[in-house]
Coordinates of N, CA and C in Angstrom, one line a residue:
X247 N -27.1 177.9 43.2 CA -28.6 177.9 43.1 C -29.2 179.1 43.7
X248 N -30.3 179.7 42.8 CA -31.1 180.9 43.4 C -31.5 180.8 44.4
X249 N -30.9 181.4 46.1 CA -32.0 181.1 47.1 C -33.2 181.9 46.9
X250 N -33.6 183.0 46.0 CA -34.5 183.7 45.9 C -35.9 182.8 44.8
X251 N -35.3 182.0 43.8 CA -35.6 181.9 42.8 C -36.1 180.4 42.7
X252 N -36.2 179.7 43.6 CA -36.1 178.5 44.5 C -37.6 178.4 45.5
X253 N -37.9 179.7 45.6 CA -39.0 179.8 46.4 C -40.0 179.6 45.5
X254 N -41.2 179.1 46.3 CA -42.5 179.2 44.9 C -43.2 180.5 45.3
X255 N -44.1 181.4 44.6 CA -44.8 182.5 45.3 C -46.4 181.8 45.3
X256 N -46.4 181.6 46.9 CA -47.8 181.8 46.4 C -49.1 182.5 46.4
X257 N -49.9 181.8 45.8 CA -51.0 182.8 45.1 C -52.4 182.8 46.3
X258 N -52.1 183.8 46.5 CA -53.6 184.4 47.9 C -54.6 184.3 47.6
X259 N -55.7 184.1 48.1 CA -57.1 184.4 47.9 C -57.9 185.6 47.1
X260 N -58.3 185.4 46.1 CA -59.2 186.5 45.8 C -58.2 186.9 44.7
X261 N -56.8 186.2 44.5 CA -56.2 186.6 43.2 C -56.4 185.0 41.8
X262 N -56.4 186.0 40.4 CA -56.0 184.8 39.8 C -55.3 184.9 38.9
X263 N -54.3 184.1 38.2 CA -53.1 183.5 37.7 C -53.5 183.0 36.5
X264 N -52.8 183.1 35.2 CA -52.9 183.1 33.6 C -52.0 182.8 33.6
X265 N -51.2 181.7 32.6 CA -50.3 181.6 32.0 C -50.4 181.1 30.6
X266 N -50.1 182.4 29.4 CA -50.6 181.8 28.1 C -49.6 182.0 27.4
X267 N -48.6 181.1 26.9 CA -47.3 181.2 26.4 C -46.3 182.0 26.8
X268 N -45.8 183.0 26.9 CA -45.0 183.5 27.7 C -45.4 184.7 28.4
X269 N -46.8 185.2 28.5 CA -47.5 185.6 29.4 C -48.3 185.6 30.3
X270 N -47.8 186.0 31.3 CA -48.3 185.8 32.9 C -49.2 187.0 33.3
X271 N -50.4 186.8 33.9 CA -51.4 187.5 34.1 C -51.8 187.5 35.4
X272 N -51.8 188.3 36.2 CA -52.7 188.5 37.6 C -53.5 189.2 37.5
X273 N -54.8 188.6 37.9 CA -55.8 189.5 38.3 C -56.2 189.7 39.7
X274 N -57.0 190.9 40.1 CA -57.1 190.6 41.7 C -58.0 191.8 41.8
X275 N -58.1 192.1 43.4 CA -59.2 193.1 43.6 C -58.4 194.0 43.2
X276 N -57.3 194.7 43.2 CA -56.6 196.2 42.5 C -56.8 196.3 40.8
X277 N -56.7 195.4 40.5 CA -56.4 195.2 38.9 C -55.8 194.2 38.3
X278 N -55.7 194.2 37.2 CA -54.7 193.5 36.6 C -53.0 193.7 35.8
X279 N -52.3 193.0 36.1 CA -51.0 193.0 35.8 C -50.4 192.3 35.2
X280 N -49.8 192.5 34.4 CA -49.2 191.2 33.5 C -47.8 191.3 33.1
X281 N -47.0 189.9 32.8 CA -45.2 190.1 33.2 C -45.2 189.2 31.6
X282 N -44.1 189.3 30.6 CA -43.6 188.8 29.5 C -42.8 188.2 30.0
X283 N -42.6 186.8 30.4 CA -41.9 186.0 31.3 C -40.8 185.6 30.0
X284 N -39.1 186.3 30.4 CA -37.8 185.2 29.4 C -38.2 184.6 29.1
X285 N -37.2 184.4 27.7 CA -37.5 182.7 27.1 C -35.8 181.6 27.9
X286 N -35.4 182.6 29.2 CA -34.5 182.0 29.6 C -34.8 181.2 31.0
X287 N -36.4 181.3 31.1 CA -37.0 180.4 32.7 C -37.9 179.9 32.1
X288 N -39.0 179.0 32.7 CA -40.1 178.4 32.8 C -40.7 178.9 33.4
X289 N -42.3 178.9 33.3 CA -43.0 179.3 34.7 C -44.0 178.2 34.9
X290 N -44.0 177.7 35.8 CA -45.5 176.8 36.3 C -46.2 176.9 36.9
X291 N -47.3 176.5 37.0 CA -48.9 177.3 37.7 C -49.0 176.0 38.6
X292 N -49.1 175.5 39.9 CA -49.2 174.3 40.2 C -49.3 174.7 42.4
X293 N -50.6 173.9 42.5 CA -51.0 173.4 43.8 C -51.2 175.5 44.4
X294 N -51.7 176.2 44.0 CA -51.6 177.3 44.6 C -50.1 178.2 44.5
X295 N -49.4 178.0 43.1 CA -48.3 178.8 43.6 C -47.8 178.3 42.3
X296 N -47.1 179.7 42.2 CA -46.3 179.8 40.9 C -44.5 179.2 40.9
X297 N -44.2 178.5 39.9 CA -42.7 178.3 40.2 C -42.4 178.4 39.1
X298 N -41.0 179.3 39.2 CA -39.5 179.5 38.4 C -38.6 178.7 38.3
X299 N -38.7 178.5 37.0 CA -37.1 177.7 37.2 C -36.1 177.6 36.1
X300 N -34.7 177.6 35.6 CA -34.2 178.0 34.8 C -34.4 177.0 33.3
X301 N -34.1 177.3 32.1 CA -34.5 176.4 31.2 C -33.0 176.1 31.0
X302 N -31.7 176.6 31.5 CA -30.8 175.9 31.3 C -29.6 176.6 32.7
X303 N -28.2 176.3 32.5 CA -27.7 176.3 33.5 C -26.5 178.0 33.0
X304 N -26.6 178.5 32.1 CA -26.7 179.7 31.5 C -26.1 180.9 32.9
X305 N -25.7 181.8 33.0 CA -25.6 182.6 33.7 C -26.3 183.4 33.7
X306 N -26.9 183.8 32.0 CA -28.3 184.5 32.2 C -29.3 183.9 32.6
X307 N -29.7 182.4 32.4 CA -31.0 182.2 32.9 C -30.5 181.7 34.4
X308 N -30.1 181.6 35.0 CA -29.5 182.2 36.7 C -29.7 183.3 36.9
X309 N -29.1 184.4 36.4 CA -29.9 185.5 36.8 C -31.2 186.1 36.9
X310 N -31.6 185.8 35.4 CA -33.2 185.8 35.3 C -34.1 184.7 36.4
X311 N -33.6 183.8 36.8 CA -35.1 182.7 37.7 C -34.8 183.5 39.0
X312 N -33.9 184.6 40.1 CA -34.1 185.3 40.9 C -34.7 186.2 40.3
X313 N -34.9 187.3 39.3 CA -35.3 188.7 38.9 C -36.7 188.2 38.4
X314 N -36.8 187.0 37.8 CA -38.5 186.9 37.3 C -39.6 186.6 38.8
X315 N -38.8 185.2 39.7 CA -39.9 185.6 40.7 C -40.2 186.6 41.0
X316 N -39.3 187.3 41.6 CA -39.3 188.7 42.2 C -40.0 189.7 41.3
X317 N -40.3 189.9 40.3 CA -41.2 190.2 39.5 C -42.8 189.6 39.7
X318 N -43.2 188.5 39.4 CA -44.2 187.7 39.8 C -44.9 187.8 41.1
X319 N -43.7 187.9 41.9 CA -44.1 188.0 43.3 C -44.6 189.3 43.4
X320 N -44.2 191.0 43.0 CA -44.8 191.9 43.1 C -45.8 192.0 42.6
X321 N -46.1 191.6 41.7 CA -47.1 191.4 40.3 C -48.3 190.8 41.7
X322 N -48.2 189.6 41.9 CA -49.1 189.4 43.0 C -49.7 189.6 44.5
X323 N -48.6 190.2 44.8 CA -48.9 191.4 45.9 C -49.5 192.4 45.5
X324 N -49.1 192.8 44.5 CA -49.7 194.4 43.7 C -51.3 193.7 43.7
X325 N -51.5 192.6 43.4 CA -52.7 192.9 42.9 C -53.8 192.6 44.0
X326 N -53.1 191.8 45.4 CA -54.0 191.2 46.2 C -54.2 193.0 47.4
X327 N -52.9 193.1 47.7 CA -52.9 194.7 48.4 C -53.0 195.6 48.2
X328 N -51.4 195.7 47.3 CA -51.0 196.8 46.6 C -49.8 197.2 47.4
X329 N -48.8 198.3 46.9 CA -47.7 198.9 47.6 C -48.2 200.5 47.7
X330 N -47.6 200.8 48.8 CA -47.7 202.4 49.4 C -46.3 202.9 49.4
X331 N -46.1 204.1 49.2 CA -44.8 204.6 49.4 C -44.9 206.5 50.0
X332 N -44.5 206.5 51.2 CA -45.5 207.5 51.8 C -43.9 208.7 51.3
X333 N -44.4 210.5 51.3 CA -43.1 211.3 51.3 C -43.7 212.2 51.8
X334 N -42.8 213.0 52.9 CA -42.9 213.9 54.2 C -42.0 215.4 53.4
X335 N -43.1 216.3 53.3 CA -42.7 217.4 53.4 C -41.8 218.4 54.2
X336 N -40.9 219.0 54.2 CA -40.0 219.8 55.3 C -39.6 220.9 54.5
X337 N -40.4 222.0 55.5 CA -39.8 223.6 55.2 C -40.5 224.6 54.8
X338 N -40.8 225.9 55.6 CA -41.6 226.9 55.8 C -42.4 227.3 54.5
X339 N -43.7 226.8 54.5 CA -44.5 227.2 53.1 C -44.4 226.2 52.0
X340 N -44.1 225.1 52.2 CA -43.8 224.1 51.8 C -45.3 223.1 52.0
X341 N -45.8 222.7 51.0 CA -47.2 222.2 50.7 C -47.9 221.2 50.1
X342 N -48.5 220.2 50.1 CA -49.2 219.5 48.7 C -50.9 219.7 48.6
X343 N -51.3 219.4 47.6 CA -52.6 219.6 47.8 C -53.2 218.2 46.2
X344 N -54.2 217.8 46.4 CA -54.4 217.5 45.0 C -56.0 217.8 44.7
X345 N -56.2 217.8 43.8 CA -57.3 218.9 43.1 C -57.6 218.2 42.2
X346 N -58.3 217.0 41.7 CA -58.9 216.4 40.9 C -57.4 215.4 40.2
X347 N -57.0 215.3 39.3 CA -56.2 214.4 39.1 C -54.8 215.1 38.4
X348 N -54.8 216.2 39.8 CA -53.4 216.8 39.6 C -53.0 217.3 41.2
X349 N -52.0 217.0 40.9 CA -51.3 217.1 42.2 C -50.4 218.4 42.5
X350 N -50.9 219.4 43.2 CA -50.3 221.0 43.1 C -49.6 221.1 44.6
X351 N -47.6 221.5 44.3 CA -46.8 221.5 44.7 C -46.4 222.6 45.1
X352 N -46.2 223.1 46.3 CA -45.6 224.4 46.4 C -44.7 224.5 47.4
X353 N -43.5 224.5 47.1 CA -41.7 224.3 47.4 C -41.2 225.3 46.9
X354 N -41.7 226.6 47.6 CA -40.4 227.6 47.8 C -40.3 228.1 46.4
X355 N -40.6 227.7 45.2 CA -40.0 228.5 44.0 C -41.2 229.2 43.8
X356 N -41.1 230.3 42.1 CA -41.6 231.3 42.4 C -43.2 230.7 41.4
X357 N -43.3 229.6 41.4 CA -44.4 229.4 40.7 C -44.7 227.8 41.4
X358 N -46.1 227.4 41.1 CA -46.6 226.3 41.8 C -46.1 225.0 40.6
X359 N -46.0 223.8 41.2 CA -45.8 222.8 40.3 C -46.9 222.0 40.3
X360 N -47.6 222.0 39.0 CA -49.0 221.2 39.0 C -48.6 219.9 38.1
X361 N -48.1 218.5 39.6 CA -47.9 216.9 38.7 C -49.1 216.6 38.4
X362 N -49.5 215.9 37.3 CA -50.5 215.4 36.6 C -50.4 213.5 37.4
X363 N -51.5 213.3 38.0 CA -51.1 212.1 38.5 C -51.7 210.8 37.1
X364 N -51.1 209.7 37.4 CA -51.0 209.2 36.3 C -52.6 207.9 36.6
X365 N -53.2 207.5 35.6 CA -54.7 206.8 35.7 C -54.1 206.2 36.9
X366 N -53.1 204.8 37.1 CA -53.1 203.3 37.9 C -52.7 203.9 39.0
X367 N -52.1 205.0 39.2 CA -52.0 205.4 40.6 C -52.9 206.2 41.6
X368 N -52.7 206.0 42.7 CA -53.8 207.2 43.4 C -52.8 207.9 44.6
X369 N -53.0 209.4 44.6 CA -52.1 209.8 45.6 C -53.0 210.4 46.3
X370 N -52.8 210.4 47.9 CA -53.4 211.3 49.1 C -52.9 212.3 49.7
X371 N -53.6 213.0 49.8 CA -52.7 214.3 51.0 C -53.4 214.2 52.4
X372 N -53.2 213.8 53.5 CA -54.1 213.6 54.6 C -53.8 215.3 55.5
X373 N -52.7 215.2 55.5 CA -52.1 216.9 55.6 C -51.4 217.3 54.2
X374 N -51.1 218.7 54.5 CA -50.8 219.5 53.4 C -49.2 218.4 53.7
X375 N -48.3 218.4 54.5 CA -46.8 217.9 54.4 C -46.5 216.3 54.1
X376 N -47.4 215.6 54.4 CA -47.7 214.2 53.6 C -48.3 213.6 52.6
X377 N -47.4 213.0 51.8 CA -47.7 212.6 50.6 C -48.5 210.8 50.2
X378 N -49.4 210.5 50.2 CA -49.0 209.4 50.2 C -49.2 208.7 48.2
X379 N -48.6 207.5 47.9 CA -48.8 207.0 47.0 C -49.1 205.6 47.0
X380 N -50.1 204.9 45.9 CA -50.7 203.3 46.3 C -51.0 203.5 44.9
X381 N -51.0 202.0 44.6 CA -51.2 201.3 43.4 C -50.6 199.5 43.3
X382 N -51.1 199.1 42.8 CA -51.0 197.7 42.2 C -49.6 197.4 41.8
X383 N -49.2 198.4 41.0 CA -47.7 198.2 40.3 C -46.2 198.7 41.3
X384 N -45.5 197.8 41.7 CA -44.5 198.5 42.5 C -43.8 199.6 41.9
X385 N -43.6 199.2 40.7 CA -42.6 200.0 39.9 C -42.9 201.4 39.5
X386 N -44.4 201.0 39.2 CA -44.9 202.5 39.2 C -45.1 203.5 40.0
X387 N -45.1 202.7 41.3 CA -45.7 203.9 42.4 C -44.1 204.1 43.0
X388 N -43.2 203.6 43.1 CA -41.8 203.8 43.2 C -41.0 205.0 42.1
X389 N -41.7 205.0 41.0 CA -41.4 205.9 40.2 C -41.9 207.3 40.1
X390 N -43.3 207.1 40.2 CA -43.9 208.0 40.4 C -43.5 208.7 41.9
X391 N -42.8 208.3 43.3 CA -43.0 209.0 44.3 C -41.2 209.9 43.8
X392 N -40.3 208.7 43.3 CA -39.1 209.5 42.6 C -39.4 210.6 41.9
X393 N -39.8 210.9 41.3 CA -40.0 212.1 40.8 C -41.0 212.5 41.0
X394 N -41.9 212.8 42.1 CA -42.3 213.9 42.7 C -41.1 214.5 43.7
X395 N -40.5 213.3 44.2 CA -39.4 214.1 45.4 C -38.0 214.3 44.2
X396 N -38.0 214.7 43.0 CA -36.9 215.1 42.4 C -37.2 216.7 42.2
X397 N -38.5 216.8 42.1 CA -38.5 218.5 42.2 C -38.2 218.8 43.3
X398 N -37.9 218.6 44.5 CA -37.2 219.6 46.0 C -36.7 218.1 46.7
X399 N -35.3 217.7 46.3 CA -34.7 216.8 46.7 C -34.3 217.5 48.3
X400 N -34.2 216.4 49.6 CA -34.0 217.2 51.0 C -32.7 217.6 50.7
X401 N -32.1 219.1 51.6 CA -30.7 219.6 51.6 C -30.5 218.6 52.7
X402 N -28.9 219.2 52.9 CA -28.3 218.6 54.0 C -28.8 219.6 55.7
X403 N -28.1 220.9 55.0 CA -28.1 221.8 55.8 C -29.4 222.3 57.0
X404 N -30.6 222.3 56.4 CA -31.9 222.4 57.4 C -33.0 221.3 56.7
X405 N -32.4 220.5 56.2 CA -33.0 219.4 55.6 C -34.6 220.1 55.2
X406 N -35.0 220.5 54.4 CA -35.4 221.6 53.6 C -35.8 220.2 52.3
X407 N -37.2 219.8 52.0 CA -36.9 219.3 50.5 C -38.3 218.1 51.2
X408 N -38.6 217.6 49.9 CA -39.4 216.3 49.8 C -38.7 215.3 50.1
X409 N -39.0 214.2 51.3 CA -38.0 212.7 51.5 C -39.2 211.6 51.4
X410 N -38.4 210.7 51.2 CA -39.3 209.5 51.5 C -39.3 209.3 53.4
X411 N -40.9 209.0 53.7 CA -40.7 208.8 55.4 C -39.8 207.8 55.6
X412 N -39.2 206.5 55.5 CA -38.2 205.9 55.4 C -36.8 206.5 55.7
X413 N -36.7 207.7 55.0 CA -35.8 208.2 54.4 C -34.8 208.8 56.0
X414 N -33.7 208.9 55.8 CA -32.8 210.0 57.1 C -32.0 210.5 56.4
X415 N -32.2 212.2 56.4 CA -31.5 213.0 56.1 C -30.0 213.3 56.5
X416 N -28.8 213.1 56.3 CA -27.3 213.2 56.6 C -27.2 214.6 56.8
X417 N -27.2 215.1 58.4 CA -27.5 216.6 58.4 C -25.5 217.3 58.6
X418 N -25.9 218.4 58.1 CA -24.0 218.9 57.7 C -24.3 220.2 58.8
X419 N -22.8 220.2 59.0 CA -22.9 221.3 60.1 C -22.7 222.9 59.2
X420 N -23.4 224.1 59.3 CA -22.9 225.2 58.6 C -21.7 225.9 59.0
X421 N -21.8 227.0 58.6 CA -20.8 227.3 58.4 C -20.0 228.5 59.9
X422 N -18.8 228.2 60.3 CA -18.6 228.9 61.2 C -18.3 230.2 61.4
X423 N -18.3 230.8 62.8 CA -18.4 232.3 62.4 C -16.6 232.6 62.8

């Protein structure tokens, strides 16, 4: 039995919940979000809270009633909060800046990298070496901070590169004389 998938999620204040055939809808103060729920779960809308549960005893629909809440469950976080995923700049001349709805990168190479940030997301620079990202959709703003930190991934050596603040660099010793 899913201990994950077993839980009911529920639904916070100021969010609301659609279920119209195999689509699931949150709306909320960030926006709205919507999940194409398997045809290998059920979903029910019931007493303030959504429940998953398998439509048979299947290994895929076992798999799927942990991966759909957990879907669901972001889906309505995203919409009551939102997710943040903050990334720390390291290394001399090393910069962010954003400029209307592009995000201009300067990491050491011989030209600036101008990311185009995408509509549902919003990114901040409070300092030039902090990045932050927020949005509604986990997946998105998880994606989107990946590839901003794939253009200057951190080295080992003077740990040099874009990280997630979460992140700890595995520092290597150089080289001896």
């Amino acid at each position: 039995m899913s201990r994950i998938g077993k839980n009911p999620v529920t639904i916070p204040s100021g969010v609301e919940i659609q279920l119209a055939g195999q689509i699931l809808t949150a709306k909320g103060r960030l926006g709205t979000l919507s999940l194409t729920v398997t045809s290998d779960v059920t979903a029910t809308i019931a007493d303030g809270a959504v429940t998953i549960a398998p439509k048979d005893e299947s290994k895929r629909a076992r798999a799927m009633w942990g991966t759909t809440r957990a879907l669901v469950n972001n889906m309505v976080t995203g919409v009551a909060s939102g997710f943040t995923r903050n990334l720390e700049i390291n290394g001399v001349g090393y910069r962010a800046a954003v400029q209307g709805s592009v995000l201009n990168l300067q990491l050491g190479y011989s030209h600036d990298i101008a990311y185009p940030i995408p509509p549902e997301v919003r990114i901040a620079c409070e300092r030039p070496t902090v990045i932050s990202i927020t949005g509604a959709d986990r997946q998105r703003v998880g994606q989107v901070a990946a590839e901003i930190r794939a253009f200057r991934p951190p080295e080992p050596y003077k740990g040099k590169g874009i990280k997630y603040s979460d992140e700890t660099v595995r520092r290597k010793e150089g080289k001896k004389k």
